[in-house]
mmCIF file with all atom_site columns, N, CA and C in Angstrom:
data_model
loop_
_atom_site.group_PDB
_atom_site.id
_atom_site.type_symbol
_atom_site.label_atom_id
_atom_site.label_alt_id
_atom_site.label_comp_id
_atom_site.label_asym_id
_atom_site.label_entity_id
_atom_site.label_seq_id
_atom_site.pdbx_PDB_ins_code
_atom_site.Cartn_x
_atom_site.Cartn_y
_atom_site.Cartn_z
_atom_site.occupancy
_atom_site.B_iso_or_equiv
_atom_site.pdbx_formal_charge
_atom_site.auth_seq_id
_atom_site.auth_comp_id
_atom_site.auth_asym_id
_atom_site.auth_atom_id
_atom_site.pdbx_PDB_model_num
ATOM 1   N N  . UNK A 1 1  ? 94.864  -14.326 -53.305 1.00 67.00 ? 1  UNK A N  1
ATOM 2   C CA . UNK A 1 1  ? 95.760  -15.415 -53.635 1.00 67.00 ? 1  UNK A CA 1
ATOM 3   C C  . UNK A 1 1  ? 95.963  -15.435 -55.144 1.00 67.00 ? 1  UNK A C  1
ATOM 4   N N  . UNK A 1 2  ? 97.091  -15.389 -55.592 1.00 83.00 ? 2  UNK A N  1
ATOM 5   C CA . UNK A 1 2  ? 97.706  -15.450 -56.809 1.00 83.00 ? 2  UNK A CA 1
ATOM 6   C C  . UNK A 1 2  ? 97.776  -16.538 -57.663 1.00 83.00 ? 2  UNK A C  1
ATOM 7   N N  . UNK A 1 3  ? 97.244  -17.075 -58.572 1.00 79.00 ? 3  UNK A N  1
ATOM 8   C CA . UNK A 1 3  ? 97.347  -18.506 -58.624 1.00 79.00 ? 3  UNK A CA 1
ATOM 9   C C  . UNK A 1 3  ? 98.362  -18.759 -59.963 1.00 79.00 ? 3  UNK A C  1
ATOM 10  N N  . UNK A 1 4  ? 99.148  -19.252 -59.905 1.00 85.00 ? 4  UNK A N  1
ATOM 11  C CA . UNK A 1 4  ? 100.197 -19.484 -61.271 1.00 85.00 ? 4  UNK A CA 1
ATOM 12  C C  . UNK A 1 4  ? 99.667  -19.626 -62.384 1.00 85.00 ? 4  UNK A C  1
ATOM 13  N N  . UNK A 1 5  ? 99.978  -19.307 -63.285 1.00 82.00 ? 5  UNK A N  1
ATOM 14  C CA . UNK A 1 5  ? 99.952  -19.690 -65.016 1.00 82.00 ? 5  UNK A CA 1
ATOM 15  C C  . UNK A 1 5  ? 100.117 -21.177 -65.214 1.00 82.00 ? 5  UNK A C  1
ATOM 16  N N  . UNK A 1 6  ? 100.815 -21.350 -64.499 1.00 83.00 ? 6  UNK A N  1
ATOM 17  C CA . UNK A 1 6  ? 101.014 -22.772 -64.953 1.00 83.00 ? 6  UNK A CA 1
ATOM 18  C C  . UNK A 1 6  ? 100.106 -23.805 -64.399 1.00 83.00 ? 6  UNK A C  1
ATOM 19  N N  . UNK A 1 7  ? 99.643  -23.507 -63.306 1.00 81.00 ? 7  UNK A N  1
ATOM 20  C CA . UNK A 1 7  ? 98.684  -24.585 -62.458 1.00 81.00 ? 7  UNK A CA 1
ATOM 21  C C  . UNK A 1 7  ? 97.206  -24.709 -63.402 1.00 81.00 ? 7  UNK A C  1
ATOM 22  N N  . UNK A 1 8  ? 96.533  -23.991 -64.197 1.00 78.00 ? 8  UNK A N  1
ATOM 23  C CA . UNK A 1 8  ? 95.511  -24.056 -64.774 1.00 78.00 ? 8  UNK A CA 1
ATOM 24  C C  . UNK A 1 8  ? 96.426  -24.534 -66.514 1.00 78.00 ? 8  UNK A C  1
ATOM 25  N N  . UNK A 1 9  ? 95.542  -25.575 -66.620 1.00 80.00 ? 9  UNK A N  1
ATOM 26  C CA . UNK A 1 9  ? 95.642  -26.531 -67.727 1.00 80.00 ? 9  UNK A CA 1
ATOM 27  C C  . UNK A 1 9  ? 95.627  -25.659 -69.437 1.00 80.00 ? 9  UNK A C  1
ATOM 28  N N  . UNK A 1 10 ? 96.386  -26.011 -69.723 1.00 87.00 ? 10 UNK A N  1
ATOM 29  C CA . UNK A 1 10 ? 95.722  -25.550 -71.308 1.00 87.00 ? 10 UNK A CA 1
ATOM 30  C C  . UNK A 1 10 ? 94.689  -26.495 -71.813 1.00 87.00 ? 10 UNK A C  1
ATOM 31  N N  . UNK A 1 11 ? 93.735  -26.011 -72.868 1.00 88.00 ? 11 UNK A N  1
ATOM 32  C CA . UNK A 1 11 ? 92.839  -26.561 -73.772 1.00 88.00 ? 11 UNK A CA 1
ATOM 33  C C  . UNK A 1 11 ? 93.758  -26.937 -75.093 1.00 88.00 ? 11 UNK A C  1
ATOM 34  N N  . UNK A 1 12 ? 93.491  -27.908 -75.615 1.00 93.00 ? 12 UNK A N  1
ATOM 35  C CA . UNK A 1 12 ? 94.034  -28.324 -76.956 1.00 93.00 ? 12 UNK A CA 1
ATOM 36  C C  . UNK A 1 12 ? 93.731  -27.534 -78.056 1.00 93.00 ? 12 UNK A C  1
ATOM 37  N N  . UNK A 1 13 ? 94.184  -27.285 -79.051 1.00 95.00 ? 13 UNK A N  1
ATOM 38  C CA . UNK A 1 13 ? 93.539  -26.984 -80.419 1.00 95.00 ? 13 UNK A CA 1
ATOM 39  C C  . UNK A 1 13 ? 92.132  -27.126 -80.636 1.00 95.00 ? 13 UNK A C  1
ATOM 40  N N  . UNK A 1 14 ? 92.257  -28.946 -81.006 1.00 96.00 ? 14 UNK A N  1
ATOM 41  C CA . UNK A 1 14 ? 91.452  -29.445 -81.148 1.00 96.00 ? 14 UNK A CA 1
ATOM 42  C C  . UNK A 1 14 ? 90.223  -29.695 -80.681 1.00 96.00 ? 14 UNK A C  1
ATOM 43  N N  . UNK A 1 15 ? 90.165  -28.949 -79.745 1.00 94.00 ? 15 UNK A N  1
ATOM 44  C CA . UNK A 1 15 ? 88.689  -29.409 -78.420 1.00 94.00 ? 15 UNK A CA 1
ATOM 45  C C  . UNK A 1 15 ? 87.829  -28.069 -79.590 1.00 94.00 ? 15 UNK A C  1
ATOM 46  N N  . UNK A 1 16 ? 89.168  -26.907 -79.709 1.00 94.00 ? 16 UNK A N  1
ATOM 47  C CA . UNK A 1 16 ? 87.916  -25.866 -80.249 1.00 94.00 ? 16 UNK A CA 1
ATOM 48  C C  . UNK A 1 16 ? 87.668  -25.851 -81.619 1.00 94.00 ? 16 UNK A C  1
ATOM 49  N N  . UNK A 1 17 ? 88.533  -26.571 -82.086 1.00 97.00 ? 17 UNK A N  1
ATOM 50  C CA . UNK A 1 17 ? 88.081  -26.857 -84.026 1.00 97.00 ? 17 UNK A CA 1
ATOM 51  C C  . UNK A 1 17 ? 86.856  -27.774 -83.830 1.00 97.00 ? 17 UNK A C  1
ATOM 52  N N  . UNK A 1 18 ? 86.860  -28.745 -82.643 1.00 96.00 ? 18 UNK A N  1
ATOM 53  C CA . UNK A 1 18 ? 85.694  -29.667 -82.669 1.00 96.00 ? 18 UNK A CA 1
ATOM 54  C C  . UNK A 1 18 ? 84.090  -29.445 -82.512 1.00 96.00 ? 18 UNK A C  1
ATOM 55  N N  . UNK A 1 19 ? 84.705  -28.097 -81.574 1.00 94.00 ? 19 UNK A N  1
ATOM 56  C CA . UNK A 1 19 ? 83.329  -27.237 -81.028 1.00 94.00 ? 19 UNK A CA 1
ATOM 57  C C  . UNK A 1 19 ? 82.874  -26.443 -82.158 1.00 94.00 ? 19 UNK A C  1
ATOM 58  N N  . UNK A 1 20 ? 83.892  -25.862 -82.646 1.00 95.00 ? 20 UNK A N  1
ATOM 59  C CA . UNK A 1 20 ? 83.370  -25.093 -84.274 1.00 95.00 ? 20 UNK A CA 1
ATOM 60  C C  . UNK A 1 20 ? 82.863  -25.692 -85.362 1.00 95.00 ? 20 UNK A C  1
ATOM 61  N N  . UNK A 1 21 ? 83.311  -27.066 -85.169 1.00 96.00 ? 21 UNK A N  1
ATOM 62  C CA . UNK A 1 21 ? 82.568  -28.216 -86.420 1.00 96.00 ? 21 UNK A CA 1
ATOM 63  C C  . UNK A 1 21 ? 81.135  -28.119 -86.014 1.00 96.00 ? 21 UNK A C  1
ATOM 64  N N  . UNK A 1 22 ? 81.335  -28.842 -84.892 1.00 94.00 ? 22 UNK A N  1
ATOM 65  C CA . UNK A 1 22 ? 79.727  -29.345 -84.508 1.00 94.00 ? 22 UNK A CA 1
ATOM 66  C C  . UNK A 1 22 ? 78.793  -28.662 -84.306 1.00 94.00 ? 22 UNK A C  1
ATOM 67  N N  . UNK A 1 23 ? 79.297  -27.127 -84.492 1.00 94.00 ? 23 UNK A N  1
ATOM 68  C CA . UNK A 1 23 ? 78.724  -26.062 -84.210 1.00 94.00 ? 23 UNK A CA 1
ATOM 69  C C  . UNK A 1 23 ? 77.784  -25.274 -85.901 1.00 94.00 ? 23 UNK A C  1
ATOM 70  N N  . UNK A 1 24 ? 79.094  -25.700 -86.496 1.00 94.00 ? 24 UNK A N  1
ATOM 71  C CA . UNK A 1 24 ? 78.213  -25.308 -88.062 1.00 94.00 ? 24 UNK A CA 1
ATOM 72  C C  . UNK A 1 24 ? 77.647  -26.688 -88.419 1.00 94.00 ? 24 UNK A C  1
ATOM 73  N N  . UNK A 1 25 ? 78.118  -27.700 -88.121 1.00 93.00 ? 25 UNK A N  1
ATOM 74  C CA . UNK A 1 25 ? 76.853  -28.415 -88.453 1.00 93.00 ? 25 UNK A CA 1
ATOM 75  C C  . UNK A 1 25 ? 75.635  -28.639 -87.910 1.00 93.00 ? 25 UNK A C  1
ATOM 76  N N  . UNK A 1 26 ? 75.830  -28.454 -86.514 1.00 93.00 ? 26 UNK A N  1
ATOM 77  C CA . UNK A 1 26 ? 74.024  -28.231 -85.912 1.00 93.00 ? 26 UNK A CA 1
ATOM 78  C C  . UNK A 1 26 ? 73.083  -26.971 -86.607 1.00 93.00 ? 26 UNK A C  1
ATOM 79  N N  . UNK A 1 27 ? 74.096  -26.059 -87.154 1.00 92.00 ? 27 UNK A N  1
ATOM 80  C CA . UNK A 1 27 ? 73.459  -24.579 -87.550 1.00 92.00 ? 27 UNK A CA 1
ATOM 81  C C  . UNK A 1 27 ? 72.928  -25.635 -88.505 1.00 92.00 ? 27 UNK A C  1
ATOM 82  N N  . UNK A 1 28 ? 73.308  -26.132 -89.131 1.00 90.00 ? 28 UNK A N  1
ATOM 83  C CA . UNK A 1 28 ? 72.553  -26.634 -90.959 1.00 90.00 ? 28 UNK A CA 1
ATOM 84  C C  . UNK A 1 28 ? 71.262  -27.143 -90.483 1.00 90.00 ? 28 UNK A C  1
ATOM 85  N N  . UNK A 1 29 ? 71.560  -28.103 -89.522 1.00 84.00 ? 29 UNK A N  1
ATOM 86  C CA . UNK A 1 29 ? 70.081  -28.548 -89.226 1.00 84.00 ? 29 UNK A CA 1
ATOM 87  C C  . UNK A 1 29 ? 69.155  -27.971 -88.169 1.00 84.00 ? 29 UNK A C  1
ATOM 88  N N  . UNK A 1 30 ? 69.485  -26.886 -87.760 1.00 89.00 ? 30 UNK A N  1
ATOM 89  C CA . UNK A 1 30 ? 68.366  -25.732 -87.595 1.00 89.00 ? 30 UNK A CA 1
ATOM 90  C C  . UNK A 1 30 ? 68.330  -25.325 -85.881 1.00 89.00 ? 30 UNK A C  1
ATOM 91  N N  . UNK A 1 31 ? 69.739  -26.394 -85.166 1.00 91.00 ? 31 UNK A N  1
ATOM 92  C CA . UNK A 1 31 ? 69.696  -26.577 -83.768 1.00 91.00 ? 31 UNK A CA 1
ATOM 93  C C  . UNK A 1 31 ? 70.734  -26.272 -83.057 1.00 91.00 ? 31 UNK A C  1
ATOM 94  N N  . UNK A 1 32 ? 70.924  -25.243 -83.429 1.00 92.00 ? 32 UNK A N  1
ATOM 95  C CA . UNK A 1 32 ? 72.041  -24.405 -82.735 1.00 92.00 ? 32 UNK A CA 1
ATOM 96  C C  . UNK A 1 32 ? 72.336  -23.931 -81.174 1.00 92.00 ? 32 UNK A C  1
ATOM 97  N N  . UNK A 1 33 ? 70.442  -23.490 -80.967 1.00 93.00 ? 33 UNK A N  1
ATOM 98  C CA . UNK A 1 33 ? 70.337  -23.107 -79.939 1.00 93.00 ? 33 UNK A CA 1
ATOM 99  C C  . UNK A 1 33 ? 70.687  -24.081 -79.019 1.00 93.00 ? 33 UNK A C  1
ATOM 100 N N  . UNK A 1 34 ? 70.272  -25.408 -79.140 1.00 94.00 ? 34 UNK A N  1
ATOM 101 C CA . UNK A 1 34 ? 70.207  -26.869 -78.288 1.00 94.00 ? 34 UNK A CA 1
ATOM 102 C C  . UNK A 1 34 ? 71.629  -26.574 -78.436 1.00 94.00 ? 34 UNK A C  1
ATOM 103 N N  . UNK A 1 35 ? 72.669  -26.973 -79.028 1.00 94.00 ? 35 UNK A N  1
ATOM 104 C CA . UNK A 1 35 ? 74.113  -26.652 -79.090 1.00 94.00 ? 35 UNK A CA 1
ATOM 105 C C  . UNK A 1 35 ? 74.415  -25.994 -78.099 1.00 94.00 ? 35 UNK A C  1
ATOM 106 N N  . UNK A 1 36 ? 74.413  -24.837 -78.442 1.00 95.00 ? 36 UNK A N  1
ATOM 107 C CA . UNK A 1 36 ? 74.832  -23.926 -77.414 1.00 95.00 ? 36 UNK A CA 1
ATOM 108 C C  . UNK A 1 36 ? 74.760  -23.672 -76.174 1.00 95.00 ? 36 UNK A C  1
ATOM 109 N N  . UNK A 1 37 ? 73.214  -24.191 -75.929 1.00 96.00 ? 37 UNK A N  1
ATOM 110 C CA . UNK A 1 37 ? 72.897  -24.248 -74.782 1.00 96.00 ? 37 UNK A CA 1
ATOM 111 C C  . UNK A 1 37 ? 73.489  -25.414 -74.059 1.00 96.00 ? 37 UNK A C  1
ATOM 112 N N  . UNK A 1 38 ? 74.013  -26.526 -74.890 1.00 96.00 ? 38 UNK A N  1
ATOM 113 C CA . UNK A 1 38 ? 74.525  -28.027 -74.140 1.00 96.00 ? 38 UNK A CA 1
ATOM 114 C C  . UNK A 1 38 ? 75.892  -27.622 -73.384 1.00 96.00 ? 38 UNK A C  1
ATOM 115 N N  . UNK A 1 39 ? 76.515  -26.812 -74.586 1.00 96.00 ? 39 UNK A N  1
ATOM 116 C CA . UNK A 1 39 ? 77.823  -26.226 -74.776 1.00 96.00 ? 39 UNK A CA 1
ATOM 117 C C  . UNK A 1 39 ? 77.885  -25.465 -73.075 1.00 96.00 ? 39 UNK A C  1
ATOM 118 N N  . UNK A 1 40 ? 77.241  -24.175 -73.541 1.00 97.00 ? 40 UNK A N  1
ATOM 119 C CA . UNK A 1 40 ? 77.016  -23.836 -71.780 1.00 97.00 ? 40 UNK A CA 1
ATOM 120 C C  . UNK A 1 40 ? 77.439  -24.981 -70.445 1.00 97.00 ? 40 UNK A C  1
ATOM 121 N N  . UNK A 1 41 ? 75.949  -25.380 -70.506 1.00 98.00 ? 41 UNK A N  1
ATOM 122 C CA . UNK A 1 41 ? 75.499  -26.318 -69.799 1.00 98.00 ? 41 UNK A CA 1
ATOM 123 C C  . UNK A 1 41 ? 77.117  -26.954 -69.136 1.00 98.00 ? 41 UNK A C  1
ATOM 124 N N  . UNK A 1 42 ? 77.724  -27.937 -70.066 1.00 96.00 ? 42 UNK A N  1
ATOM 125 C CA . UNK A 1 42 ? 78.445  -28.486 -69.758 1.00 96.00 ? 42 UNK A CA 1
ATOM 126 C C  . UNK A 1 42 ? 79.649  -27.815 -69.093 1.00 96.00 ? 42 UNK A C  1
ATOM 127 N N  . UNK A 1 43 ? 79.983  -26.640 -69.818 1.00 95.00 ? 43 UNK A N  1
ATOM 128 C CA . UNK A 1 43 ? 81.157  -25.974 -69.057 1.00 95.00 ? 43 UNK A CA 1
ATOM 129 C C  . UNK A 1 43 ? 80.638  -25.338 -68.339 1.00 95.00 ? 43 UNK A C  1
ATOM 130 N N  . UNK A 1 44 ? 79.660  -25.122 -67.489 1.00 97.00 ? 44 UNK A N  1
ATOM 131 C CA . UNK A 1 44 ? 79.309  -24.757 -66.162 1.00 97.00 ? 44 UNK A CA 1
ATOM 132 C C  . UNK A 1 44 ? 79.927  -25.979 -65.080 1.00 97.00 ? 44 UNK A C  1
ATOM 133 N N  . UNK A 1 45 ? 79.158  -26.490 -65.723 1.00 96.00 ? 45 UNK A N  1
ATOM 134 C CA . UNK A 1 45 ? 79.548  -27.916 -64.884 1.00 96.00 ? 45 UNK A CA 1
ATOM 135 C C  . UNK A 1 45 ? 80.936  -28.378 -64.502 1.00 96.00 ? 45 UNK A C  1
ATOM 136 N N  . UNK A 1 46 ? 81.750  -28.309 -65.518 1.00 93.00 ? 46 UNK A N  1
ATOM 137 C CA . UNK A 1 46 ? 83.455  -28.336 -65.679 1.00 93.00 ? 46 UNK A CA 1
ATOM 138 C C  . UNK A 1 46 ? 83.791  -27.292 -64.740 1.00 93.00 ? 46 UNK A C  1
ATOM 139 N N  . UNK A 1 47 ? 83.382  -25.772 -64.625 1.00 92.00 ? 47 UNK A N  1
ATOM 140 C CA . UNK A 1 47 ? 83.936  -25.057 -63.923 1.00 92.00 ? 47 UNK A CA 1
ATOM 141 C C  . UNK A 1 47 ? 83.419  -25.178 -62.430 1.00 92.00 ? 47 UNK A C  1
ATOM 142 N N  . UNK A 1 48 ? 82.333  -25.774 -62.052 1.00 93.00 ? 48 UNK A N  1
ATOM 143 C CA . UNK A 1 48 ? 81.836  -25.825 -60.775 1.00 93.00 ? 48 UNK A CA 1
ATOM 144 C C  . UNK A 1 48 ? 82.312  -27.117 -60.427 1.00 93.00 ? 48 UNK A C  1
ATOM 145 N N  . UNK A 1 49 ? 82.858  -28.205 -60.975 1.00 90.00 ? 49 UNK A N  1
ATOM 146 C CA . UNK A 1 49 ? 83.177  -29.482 -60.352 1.00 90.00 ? 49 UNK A CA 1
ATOM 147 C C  . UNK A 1 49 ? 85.065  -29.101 -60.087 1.00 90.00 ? 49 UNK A C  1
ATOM 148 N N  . UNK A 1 50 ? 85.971  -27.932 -61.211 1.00 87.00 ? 50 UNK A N  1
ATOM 149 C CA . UNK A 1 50 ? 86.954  -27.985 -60.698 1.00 87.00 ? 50 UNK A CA 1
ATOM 150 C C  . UNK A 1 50 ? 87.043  -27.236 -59.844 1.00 87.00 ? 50 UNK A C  1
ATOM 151 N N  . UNK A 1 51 ? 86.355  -26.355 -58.922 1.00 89.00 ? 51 UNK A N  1
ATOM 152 C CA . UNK A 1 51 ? 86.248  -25.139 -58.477 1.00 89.00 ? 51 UNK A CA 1
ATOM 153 C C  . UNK A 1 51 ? 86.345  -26.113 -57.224 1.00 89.00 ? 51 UNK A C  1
ATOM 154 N N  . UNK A 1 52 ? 84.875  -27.357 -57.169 1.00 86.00 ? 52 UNK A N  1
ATOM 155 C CA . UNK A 1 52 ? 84.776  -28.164 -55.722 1.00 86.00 ? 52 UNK A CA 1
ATOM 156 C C  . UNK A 1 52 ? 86.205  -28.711 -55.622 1.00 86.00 ? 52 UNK A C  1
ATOM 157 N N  . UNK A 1 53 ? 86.687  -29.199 -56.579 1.00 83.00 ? 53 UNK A N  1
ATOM 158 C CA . UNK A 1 53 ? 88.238  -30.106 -56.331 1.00 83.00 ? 53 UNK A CA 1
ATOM 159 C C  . UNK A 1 53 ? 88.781  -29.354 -56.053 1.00 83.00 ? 53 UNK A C  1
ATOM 160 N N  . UNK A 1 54 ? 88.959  -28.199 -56.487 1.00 84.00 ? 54 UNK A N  1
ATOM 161 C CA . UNK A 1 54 ? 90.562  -26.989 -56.006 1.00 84.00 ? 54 UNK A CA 1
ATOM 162 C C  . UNK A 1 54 ? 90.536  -26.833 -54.884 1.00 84.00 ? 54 UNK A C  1
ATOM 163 N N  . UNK A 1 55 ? 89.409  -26.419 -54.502 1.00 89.00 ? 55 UNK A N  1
ATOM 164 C CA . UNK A 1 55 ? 89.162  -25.427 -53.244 1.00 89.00 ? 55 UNK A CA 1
ATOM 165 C C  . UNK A 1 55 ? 88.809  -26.504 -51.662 1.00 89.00 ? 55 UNK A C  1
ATOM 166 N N  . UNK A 1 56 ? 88.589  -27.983 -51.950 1.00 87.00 ? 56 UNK A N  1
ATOM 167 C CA . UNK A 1 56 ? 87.970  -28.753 -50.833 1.00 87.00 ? 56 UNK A CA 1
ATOM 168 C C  . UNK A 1 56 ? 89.336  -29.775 -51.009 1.00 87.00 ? 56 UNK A C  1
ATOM 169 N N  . UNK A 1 57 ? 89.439  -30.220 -49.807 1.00 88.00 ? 57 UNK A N  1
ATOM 170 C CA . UNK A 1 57 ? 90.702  -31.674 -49.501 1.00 88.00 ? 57 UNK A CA 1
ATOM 171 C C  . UNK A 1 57 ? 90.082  -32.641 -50.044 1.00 88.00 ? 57 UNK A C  1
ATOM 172 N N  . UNK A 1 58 ? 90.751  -33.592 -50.697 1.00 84.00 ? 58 UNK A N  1
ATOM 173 C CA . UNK A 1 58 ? 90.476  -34.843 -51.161 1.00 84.00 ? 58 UNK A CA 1
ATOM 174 C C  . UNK A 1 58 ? 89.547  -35.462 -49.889 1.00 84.00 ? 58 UNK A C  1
ATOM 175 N N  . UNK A 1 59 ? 90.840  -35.858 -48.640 1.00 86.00 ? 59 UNK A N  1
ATOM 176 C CA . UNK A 1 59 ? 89.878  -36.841 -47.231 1.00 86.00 ? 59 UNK A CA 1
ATOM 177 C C  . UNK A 1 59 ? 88.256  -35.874 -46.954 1.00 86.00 ? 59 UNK A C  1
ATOM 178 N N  . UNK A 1 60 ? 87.964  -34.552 -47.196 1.00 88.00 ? 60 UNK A N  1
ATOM 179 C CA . UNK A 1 60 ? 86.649  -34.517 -47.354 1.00 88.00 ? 60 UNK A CA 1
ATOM 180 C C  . UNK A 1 60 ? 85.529  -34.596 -48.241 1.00 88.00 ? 60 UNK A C  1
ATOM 181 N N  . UNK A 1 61 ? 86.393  -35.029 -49.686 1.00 85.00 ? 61 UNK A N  1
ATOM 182 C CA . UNK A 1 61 ? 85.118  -35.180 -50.706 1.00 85.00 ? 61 UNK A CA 1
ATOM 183 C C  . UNK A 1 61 ? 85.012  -37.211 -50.087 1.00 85.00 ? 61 UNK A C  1
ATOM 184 N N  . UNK A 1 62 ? 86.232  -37.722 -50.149 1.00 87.00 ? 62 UNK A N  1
ATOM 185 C CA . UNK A 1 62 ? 86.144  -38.940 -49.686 1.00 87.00 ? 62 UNK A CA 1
ATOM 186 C C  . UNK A 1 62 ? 84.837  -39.460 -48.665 1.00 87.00 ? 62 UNK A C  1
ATOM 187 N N  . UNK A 1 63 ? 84.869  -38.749 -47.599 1.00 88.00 ? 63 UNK A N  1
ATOM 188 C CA . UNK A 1 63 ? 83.813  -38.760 -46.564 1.00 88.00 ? 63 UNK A CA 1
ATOM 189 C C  . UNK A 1 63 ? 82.587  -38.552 -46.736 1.00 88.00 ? 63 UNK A C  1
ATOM 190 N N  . UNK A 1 64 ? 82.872  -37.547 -48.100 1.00 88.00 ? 64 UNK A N  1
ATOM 191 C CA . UNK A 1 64 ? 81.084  -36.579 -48.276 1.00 88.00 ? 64 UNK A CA 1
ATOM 192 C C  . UNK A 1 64 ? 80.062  -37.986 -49.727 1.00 88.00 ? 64 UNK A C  1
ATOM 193 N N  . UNK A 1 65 ? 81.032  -38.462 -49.812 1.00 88.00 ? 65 UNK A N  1
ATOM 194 C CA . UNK A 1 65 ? 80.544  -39.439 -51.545 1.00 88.00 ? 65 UNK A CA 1
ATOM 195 C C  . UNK A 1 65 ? 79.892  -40.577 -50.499 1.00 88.00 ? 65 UNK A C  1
ATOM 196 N N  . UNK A 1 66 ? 79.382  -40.881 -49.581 1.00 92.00 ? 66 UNK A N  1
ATOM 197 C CA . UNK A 1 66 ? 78.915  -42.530 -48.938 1.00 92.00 ? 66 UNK A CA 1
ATOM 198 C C  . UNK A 1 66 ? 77.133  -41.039 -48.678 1.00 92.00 ? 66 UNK A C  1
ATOM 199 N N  . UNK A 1 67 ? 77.566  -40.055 -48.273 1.00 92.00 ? 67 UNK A N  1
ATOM 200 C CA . UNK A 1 67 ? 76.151  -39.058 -48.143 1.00 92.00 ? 67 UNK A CA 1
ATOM 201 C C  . UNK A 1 67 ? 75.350  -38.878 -48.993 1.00 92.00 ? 67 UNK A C  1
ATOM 202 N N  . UNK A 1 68 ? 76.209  -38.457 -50.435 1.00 90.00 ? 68 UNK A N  1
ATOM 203 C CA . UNK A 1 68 ? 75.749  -37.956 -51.708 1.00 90.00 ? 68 UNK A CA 1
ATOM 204 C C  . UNK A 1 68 ? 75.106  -39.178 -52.364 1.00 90.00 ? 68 UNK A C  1
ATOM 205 N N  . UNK A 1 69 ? 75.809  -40.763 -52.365 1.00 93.00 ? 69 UNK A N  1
ATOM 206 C CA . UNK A 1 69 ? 75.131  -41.577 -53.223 1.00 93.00 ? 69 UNK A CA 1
ATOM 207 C C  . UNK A 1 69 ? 74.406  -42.091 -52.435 1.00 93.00 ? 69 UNK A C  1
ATOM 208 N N  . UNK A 1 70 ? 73.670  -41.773 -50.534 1.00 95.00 ? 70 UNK A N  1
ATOM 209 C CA . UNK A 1 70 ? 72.799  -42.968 -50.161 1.00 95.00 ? 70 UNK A CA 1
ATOM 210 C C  . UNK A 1 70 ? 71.578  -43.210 -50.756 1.00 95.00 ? 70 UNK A C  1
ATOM 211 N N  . UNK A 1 71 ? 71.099  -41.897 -51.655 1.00 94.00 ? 71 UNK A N  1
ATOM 212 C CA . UNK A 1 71 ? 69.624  -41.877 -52.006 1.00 94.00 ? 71 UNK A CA 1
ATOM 213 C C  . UNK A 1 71 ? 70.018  -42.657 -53.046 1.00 94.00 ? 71 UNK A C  1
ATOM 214 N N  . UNK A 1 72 ? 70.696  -43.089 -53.271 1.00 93.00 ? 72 UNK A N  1
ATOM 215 C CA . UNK A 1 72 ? 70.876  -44.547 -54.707 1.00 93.00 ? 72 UNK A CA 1
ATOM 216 C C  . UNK A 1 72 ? 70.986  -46.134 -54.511 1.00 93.00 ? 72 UNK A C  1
ATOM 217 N N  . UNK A 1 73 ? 70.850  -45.902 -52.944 1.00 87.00 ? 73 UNK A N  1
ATOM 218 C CA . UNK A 1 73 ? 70.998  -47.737 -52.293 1.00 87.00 ? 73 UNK A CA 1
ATOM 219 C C  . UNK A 1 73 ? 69.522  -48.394 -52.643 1.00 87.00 ? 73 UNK A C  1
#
């Protein structure tokens, strides 16, 4: 399956001048690695939560969210 150019979002400028800031300034204070690793971290997460939305119907994440939050009643 072919998926359009256009259906996947652009990133702003700014998301990656922001990532490059915060990036030389964690270097100064010696915590880059923590950075990077958050950095990771998070866009794993971004790519595995749009991956569940693309690929699953809305009426079944609807159904599956009363399963996922009961261990929180």
């Amino acid at each position: 399956a072919r998926i359009p150019r256009g259906a996947v979002p652009t990133v702003p400028w700014w998301v990656f001048a922001s990532l490059g800031f915060f990036a030389v300034l964690s270097s100064f204070g010696g915590g880059l690695d923590p950075y990077v690793r958050s950095v990771l971290v998070g866009l794993a997460l971004l790519v595995c939560a749009s991956l569940v939305g693309w690929t699953t119907r809305l009426g079944d994440i609807v159904d599956t969210l009363p399963v996922l939050f009961a261990p929180l009643r």
